[in-house]
Coordinates of C-alpha atoms and ligand atoms in Angstrom, one line a residue:
X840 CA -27.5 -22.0 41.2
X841 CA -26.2 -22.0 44.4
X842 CA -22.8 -22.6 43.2
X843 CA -22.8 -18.7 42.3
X844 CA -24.0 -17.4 45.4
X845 CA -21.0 -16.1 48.2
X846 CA -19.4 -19.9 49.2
X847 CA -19.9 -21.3 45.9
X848 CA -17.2 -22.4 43.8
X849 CA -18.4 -20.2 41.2
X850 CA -18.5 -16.9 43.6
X851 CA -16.8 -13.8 42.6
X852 CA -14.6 -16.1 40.1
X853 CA -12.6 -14.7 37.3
X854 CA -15.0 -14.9 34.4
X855 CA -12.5 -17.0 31.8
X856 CA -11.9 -19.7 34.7
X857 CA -15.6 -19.6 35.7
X858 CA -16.5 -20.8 31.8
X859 CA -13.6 -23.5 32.3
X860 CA -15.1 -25.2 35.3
X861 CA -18.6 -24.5 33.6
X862 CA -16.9 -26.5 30.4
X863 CA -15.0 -29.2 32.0
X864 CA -18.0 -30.0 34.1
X865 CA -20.6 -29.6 32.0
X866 CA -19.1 -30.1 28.3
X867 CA -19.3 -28.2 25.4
X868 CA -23.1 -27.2 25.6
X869 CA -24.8 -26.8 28.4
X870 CA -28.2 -24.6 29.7
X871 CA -28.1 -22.2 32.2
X872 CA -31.0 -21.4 33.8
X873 CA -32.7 -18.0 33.4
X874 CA -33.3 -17.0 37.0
X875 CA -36.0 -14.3 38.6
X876 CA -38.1 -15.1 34.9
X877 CA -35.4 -14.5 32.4
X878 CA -35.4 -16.7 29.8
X879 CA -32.4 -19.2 29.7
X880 CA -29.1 -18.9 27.8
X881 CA -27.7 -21.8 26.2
X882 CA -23.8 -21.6 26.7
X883 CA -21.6 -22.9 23.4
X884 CA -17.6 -23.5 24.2
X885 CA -17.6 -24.9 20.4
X886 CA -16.0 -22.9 17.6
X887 CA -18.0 -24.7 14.7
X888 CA -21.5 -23.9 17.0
X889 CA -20.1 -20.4 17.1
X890 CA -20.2 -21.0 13.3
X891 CA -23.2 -22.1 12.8
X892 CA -25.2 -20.0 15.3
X893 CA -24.2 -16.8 13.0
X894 CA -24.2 -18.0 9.1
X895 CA -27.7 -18.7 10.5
X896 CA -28.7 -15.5 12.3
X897 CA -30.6 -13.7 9.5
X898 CA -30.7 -10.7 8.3
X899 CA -31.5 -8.4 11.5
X900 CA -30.0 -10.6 14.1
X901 CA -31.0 -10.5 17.7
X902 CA -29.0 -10.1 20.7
X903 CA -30.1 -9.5 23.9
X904 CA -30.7 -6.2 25.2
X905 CA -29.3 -4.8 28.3
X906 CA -32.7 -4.6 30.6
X907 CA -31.8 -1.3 32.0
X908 CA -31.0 0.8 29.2
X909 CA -34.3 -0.6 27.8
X910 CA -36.1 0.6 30.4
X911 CA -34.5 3.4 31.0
X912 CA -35.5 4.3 27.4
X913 CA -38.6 2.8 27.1
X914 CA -39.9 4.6 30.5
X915 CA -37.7 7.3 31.8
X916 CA -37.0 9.3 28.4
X917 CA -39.6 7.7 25.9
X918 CA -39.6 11.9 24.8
X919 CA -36.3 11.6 23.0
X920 CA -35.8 7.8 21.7
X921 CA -39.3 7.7 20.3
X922 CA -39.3 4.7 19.3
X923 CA -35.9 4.0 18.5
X924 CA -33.3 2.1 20.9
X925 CA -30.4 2.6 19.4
X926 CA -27.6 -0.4 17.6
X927 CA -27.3 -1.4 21.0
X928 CA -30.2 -2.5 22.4
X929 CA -33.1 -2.2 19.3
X930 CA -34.1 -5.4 17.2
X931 CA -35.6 -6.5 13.9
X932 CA -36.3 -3.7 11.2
X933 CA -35.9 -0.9 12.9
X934 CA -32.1 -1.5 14.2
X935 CA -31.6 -3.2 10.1
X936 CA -32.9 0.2 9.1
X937 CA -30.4 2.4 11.4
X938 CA -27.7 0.2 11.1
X939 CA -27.6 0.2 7.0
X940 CA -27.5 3.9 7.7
X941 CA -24.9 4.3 9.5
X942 CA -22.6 1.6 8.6
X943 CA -20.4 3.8 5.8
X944 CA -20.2 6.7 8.9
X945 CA -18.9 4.5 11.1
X946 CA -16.8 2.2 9.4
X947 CA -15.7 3.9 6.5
X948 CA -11.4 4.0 7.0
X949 CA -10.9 7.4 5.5
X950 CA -13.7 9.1 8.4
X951 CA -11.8 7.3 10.6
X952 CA -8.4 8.1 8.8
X953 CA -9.5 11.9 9.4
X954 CA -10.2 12.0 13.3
X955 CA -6.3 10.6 14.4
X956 CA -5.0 14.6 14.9
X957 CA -7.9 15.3 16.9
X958 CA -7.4 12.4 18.8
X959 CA -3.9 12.7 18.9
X960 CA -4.5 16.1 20.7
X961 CA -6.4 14.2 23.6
X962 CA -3.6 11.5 23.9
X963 CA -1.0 14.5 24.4
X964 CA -2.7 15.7 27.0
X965 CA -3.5 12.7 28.9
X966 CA 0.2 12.0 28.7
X967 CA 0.9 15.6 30.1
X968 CA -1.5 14.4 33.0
X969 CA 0.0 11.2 33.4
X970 CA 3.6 13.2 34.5
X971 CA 1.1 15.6 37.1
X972 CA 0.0 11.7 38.5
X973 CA 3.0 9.4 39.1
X974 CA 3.8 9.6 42.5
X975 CA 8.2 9.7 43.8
X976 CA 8.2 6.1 42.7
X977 CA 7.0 6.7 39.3
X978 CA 4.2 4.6 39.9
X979 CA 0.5 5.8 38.7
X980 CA -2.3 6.0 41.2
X981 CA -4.4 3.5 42.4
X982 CA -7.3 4.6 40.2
X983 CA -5.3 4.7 37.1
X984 CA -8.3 2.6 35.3
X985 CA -10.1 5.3 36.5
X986 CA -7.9 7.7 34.4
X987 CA -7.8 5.8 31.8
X988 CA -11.5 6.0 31.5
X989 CA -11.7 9.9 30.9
X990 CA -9.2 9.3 28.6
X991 CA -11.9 7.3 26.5
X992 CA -14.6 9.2 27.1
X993 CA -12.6 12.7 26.2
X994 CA -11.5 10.8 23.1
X995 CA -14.7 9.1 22.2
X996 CA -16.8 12.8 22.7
X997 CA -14.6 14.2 20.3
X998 CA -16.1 12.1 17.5
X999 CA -20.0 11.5 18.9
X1000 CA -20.3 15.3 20.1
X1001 CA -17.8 17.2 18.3
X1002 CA -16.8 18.8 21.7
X1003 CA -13.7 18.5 24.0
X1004 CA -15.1 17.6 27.2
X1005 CA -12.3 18.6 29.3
X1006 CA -12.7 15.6 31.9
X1007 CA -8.9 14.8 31.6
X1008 CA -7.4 18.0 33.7
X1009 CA -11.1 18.5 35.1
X1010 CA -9.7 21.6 37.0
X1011 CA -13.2 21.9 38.9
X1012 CA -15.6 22.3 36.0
X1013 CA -19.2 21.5 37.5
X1014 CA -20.3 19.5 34.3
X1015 CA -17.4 17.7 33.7
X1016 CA -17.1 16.4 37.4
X1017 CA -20.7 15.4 36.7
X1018 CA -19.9 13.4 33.3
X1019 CA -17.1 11.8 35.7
X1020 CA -19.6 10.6 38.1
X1021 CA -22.5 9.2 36.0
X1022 CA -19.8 7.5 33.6
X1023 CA -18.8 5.3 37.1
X1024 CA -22.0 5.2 38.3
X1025 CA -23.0 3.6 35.0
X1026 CA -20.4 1.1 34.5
X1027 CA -20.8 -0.1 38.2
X1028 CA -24.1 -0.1 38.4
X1029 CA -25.6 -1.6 35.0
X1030 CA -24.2 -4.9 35.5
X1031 CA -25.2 -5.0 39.3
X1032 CA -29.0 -4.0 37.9
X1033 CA -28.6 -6.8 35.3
X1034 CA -27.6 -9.4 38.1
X1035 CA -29.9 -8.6 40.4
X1036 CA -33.9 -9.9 40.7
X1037 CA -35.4 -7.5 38.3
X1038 CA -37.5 -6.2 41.4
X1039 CA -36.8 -2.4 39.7
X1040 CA -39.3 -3.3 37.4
X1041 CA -41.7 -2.5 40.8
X1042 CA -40.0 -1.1 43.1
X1043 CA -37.4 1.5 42.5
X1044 CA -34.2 0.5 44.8
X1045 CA -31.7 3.1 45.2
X1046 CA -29.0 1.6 43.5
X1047 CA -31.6 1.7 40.3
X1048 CA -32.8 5.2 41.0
X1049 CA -29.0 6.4 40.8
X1050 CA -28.5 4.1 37.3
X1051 CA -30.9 6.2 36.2
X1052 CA -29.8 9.5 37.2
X1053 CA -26.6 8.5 35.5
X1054 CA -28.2 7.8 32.1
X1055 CA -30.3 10.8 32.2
X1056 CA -27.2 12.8 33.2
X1057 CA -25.4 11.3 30.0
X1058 CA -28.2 11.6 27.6
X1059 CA -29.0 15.7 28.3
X1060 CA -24.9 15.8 28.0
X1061 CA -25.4 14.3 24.1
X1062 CA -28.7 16.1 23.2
X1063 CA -26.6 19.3 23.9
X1064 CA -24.1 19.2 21.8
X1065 CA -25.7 17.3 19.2
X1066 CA -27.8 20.4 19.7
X1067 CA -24.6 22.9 19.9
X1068 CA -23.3 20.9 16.3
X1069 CA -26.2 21.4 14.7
X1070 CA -26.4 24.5 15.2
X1071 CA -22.7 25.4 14.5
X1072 CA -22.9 23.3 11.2
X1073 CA -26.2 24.9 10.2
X1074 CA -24.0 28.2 10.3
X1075 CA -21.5 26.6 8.4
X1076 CA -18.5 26.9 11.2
X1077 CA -15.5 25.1 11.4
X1078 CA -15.4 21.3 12.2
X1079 CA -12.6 19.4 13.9
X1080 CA -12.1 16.5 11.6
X1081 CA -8.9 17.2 8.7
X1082 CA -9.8 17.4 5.3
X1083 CA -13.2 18.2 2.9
X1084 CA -15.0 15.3 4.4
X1085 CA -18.0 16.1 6.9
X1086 CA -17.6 14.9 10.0
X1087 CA -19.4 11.4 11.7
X1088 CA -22.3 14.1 13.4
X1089 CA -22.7 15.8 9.9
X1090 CA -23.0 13.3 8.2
X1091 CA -25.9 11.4 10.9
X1092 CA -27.5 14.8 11.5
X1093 CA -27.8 14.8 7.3
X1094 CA -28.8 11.2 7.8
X1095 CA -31.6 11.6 10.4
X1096 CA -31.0 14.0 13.4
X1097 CA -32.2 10.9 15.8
X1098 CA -29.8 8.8 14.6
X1099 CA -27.5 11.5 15.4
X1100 CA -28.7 12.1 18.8
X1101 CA -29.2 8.1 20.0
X1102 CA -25.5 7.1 17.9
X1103 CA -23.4 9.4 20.4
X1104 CA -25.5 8.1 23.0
X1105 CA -24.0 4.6 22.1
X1106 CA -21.0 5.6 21.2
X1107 CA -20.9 7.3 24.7
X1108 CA -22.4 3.4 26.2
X1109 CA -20.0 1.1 24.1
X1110 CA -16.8 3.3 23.9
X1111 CA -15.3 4.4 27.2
X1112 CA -14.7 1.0 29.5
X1113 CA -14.1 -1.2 26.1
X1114 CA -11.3 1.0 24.9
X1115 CA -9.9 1.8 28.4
X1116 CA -9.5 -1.7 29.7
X1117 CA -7.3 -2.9 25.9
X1118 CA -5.4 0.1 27.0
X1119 CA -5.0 -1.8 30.6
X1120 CA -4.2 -5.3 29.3
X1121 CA -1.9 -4.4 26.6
X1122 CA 0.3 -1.8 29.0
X1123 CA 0.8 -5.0 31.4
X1124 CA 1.3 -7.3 29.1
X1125 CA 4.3 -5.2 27.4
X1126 CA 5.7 -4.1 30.9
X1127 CA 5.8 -8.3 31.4
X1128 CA 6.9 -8.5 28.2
X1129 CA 10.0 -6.2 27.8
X1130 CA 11.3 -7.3 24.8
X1131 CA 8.2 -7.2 23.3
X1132 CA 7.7 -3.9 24.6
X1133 CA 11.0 -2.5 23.3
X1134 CA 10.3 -3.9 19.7
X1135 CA 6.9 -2.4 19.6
X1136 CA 8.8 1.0 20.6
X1137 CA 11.3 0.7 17.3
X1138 CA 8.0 0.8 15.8
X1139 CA 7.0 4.1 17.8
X1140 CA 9.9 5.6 17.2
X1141 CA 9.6 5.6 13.4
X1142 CA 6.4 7.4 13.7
X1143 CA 7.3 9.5 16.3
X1144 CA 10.9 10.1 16.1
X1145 CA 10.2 13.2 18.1
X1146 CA 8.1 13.7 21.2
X1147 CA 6.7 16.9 19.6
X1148 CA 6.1 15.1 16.3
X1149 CA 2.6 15.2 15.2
X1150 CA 0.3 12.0 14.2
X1151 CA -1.2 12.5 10.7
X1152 CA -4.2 11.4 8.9
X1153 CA -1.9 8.8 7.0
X1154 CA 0.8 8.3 10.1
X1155 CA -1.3 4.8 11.4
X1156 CA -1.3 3.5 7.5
X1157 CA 1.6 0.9 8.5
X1158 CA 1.6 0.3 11.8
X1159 CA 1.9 -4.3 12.1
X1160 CA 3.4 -4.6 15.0
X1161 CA 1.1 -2.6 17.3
X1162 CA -1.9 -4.1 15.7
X1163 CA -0.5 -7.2 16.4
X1164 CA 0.2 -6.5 20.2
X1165 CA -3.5 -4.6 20.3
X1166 CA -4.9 -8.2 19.1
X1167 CA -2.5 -10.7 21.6
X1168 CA -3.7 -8.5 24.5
X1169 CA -7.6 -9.4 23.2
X1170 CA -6.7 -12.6 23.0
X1171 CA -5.0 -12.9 26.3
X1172 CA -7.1 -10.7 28.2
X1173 CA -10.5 -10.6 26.7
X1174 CA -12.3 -7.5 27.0
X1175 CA -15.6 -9.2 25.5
X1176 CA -14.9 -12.9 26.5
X1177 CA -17.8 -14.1 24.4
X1178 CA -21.0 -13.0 21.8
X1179 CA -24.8 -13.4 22.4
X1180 CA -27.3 -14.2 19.8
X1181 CA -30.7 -15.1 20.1
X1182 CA -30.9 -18.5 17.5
X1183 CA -32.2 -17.0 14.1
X1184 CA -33.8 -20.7 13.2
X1185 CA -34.4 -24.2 14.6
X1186 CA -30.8 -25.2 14.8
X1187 CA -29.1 -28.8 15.8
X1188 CA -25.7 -28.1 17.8
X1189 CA -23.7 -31.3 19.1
X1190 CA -27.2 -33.5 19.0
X1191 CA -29.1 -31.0 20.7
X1192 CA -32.2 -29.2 19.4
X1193 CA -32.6 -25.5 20.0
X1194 CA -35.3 -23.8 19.0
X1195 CA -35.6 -20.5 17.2
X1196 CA -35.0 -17.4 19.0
X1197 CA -33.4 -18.9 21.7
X1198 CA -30.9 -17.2 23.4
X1199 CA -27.0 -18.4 22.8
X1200 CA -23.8 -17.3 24.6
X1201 CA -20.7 -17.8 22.7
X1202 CA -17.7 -17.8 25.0
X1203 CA -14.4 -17.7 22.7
X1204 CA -12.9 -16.5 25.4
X1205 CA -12.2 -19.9 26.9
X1206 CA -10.4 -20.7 23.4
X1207 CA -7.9 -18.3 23.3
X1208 CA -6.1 -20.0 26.5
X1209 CA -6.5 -23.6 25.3
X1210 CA -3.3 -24.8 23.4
X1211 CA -5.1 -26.7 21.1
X1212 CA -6.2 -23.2 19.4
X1213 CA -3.4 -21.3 19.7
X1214 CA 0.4 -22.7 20.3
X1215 CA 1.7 -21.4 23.6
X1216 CA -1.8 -19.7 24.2
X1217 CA -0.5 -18.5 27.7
X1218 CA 2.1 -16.4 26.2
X1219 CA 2.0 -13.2 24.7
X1220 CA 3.6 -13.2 21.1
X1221 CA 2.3 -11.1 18.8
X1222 CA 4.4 -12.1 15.9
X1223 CA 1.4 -14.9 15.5
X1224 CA -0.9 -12.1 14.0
X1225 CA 2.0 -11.0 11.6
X1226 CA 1.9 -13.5 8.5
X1227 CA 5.7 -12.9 7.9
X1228 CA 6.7 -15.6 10.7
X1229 CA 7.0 -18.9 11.4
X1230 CA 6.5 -20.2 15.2
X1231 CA 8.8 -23.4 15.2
X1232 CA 6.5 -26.1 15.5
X1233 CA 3.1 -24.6 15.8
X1234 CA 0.9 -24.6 12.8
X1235 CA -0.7 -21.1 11.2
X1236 CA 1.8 -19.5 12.9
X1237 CA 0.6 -20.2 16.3
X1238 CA -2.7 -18.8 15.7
X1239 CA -5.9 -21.2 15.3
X1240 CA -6.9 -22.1 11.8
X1241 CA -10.7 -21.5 12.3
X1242 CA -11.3 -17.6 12.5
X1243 CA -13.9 -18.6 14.7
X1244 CA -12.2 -19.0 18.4
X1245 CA -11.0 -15.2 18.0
X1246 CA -14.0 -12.5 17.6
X1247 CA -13.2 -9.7 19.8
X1248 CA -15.4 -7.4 18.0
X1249 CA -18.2 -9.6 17.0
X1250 CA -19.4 -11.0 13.4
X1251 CA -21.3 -10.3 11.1
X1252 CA -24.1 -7.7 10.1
X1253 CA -24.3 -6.3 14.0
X1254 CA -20.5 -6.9 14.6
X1255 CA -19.2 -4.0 16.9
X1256 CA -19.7 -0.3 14.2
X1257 CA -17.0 1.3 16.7
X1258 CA -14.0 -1.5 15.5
X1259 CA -12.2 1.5 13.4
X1260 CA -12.5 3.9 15.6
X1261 CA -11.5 1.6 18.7
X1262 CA -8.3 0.3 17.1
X1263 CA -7.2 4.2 15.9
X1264 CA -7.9 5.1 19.4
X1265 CA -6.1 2.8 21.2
X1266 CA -3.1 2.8 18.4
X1267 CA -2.7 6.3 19.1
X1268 CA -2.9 6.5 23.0
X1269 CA -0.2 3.6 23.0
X1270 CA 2.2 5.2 20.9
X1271 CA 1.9 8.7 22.9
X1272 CA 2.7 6.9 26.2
X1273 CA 5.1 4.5 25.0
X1274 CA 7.0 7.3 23.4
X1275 CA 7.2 9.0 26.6
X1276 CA 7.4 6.1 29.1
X1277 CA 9.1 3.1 29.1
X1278 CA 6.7 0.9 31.6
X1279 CA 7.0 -1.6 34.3
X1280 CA 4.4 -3.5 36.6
X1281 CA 5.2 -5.1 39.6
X1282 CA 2.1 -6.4 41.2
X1283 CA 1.5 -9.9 40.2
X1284 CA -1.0 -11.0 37.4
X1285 CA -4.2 -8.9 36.7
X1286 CA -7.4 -10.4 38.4
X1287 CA -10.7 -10.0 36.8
X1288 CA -14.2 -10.3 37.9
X1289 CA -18.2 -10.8 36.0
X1290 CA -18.9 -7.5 34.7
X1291 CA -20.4 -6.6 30.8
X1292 CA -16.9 -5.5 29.7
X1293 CA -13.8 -7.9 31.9
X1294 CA -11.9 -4.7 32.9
X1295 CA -8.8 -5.7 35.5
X1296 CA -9.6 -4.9 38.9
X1297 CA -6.2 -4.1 40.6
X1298 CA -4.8 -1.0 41.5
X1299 CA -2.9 0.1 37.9
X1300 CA -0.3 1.1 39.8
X1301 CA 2.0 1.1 36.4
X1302 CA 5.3 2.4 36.6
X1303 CA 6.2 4.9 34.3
X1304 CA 9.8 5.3 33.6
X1305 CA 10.4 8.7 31.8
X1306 CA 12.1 7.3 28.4
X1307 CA 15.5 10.4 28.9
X1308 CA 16.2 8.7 31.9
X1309 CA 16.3 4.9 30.9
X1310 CA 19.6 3.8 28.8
X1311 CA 19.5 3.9 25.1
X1312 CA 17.1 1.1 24.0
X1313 CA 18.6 -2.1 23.4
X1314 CA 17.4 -4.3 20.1
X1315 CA 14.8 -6.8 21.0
X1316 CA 15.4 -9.9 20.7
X1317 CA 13.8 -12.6 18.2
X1318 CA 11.0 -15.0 19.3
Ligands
LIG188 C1 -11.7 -2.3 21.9 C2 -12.9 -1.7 22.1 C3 -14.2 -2.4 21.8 C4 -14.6 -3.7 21.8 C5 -13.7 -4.9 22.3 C6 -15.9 -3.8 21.4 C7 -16.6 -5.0 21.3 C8 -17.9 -5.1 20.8 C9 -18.7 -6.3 20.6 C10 -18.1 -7.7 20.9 C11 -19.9 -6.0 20.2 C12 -21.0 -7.0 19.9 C13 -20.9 -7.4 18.4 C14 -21.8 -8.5 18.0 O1 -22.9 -8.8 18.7 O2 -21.5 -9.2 17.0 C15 -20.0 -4.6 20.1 C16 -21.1 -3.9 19.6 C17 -21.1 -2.5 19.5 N1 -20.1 -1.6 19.7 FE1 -18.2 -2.1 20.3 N2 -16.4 -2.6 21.1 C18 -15.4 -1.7 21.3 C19 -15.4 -0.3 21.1 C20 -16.5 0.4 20.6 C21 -16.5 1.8 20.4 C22 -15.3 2.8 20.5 C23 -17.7 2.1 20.0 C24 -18.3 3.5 19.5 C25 -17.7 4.2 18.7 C26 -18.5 0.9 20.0 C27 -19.8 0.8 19.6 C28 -20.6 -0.4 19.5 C29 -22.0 -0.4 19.2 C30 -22.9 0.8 18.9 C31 -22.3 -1.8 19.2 C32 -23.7 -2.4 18.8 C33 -23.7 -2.7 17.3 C34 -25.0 -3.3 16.8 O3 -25.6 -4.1 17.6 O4 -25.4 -3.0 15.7 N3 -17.7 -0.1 20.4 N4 -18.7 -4.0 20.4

């Protein structure tokens, strides 16, 4: 283990090249030891393990919880999650019970379908405050990532809370310069808590005492406006989701009011960095990539063909080519390089036995940037998502024929409930600023470090390029 401490070769290494030294030194399987009395992972490179591992997961599947959170909910605030966890972290019935619940909330395309003009709102303005931030270069600050952060959060409290924050502007407001604060506090520190000896468990370091704070801080945030919707549906007042449909806190509050409560929680956990960072990775690749970039804005410009055009609840119905680029930059970049189950039976992978219930990464990560999977994996083409083409000399379009290597958002029964709403998100927030900007980078390749969700950690110093003053768009050109 020494090899991960400062000096090792393992040290502070991008996480996609760590797993490629851990695979060509170690093979496709290999056991990393749990260390302070964790229990030890098994680590699968192997796309038919990855297969296996989840046909045979069962019907409530296990994967292992964040320790923190856990405690955190377990210990600090044991008043209001009973004894309910959440999708995130709970296991066995209880998470099969709230997941079958609120599955057809979350998932359901026409509740998502019916959120993209509120969203749309927030993606306006964050684009208004994107012209108030680039500096006399055109360049975005340093903590762009940052920005694009309260972008998510703003966008995902619109559909967990049924409230506009107002962390975007922030112009002072006491609780939303708090939200800002406990939603860094908790991305930086929850993975340095994971890491570390789990000597919080007994003595109560700093660091831990101000995760803490942070998760408290979010969770009265959610029980107030679950609260405020409750009450304002009780009355019968107006919602902000189009059409006759209730909205996603209607219909959990109608469900069970905890579910409502401990799913915007979640929602709140697993929707700000994940969304943020595909917003990162896909602007760089398509300011590398400026033919790409100027055939996915032909695209925008049909459902946009005005800045002041709206985005309706049917406007994202055919949309390829930016769900292609949205799945190239996963692939590239991934945001989730791997999945975690803990084994559902006794299961034989590559001649080894594991037993039952032990605890598997699956890094596909390392798969999408092998050329054995995917033709010119170092490239970023998106046509290889789009059936439609042929990639001279690279079979299934360029794309690897087992659907295995590629799982951004999980499989199976506890695949990721926020896929819908993550893709609609990030769709719109891409056309608003590509119908603005046309953008350029010009700071060498992103570097990434070990962290729950791989977000880049440069300055996103992006230049924007106000699209009135660039020349009329040229045709982009064919792969
Ligand atoms: C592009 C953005 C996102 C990515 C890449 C992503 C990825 C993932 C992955 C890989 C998992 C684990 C799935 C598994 O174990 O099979 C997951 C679980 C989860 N995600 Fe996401 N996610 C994203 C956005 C969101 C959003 C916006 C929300 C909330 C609306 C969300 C809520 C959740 C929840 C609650 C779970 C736990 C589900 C369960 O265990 O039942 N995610 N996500």
């Amino acid at each position: 283990m020494r090899a991960f401490l400062p000096g090792g070769k393992f040290h502070n290494k991008d996480p996609i090249d760590m797993h490629k030294l851990l695979n060509s030194e170690y093979g496709n399987i290999l056991r990393f030891p749990g260390q302070f009395g964790r229990k030890d992972i098994i680590i699968t490179y192997d796309p038919q393990d990855f297969e296996t591992i989840f046909r045979m997961e069962g019907a409530w599947p296990y994967r292992r919880p964040i320790y923190a959170f856990d405690y955190f909910r377990q210990n600090v605030r044991a008043d209001l999650y009973k004894n309910n966890g959440g999708l995130l972290n709970d296991q066995g019935e209880i998470w099969g019970q709230m997941r079958s619940a609120v599955n057809p909330v979350m998932l359901k395309p026409k509740t998502v379908r019916a959120y993209i003009p509120a969203i749309d709102d927030v993606a306006v303005e964050f684009v208004g405050q994107m012209k108030t931030l680039s500096d006399e270069n055109q360049e975005m600050p340093a903590n762009f990532g940052f920005e694009l952060n309260k972008w998510a959060l703003e966008s995902i409290a619109v559909i967990a809370l049924e409230h506009r924050l107002g962390v975007i502007s922030n112009n002072g407001d006491p609780e939303s310069q708090k939200i800002i604060e406990s939603v860094k506090d908790m991305f930086h520190l929850s993975f340095k808590v994971e890491v570390l000896p789990p000597i919080w468990n007994y003595i109560q370091i700093p660091m831990f005492k101000k995760l803490m704070a942070a998760f408290n801080t979010m969770t009265d945030i959610s029980k107030k406006y679950v609260d405020n919707a409750t009450e304002r549906i009780l009355k019968g007042e107006a919602k902000n989701v189009e059409g006759s449909d209730d909205s996603v806190l209607e219909k959990l509050l109608k469900i069970n009011p905890d579910y409502a409560f401990i799913m915007a929680m979640d929602m709140l956990l697993a929707g700000i960095d994940t969304t943020s960072t595909v917003v990162a990775d896909l602007l760089y690749h398509l300011a590398i990539n400026p033919s790409k970039q100027e055939k996915l804005r032909e695209e925008v410009m049909r459902i946009l063909p005005s800045v002041d055009s709206k985005l309706t609840t049917t406007s994202l119905n055919s949309v390829p080519y930016m769900r292609a680029c949205i799945k190239e930059a996963m692939r590239l970049t991934p945001t989730v390089p791997g999945n975690l189950r803990g084994a559902g039976r006794n299961l034989v992978l590559q001649g080894y036995q594991i037993p039952k219930d032990t605890d598997m990464a699956m890094v596909g990560g390392v798969l999408h940037l092998d050329d054995s999977h995917f033709a010119k994996s170092k490239e970023f083409i998106p046509e290889r998502w789009l059936n439609d083409i042929e990639m001279e000399g690279c079979p299934n379009g360029g794309k690897s024929p087992n659907p295995f290597t590629f799982l951004p958002f999980g499989f199976g029964s506890r695949t990721c409930i926020g896929k819908r709403f993550a893709e609609m998100e990030v769709t719109v927030i891409m056309f608003r600023i590509l119908r603005e900007f046309k953008v350029e980078w010009h700071y060498g390749p992103l570097k990434f470090m070990q962290a729950f969700i791989i977000a880049p950690t440069n300055d996103l110093k992006f230049k924007m390029i106000p699209l009135k003053y660039y020349p009329k768009q040229q045709k982009s050109q064919k792969i």
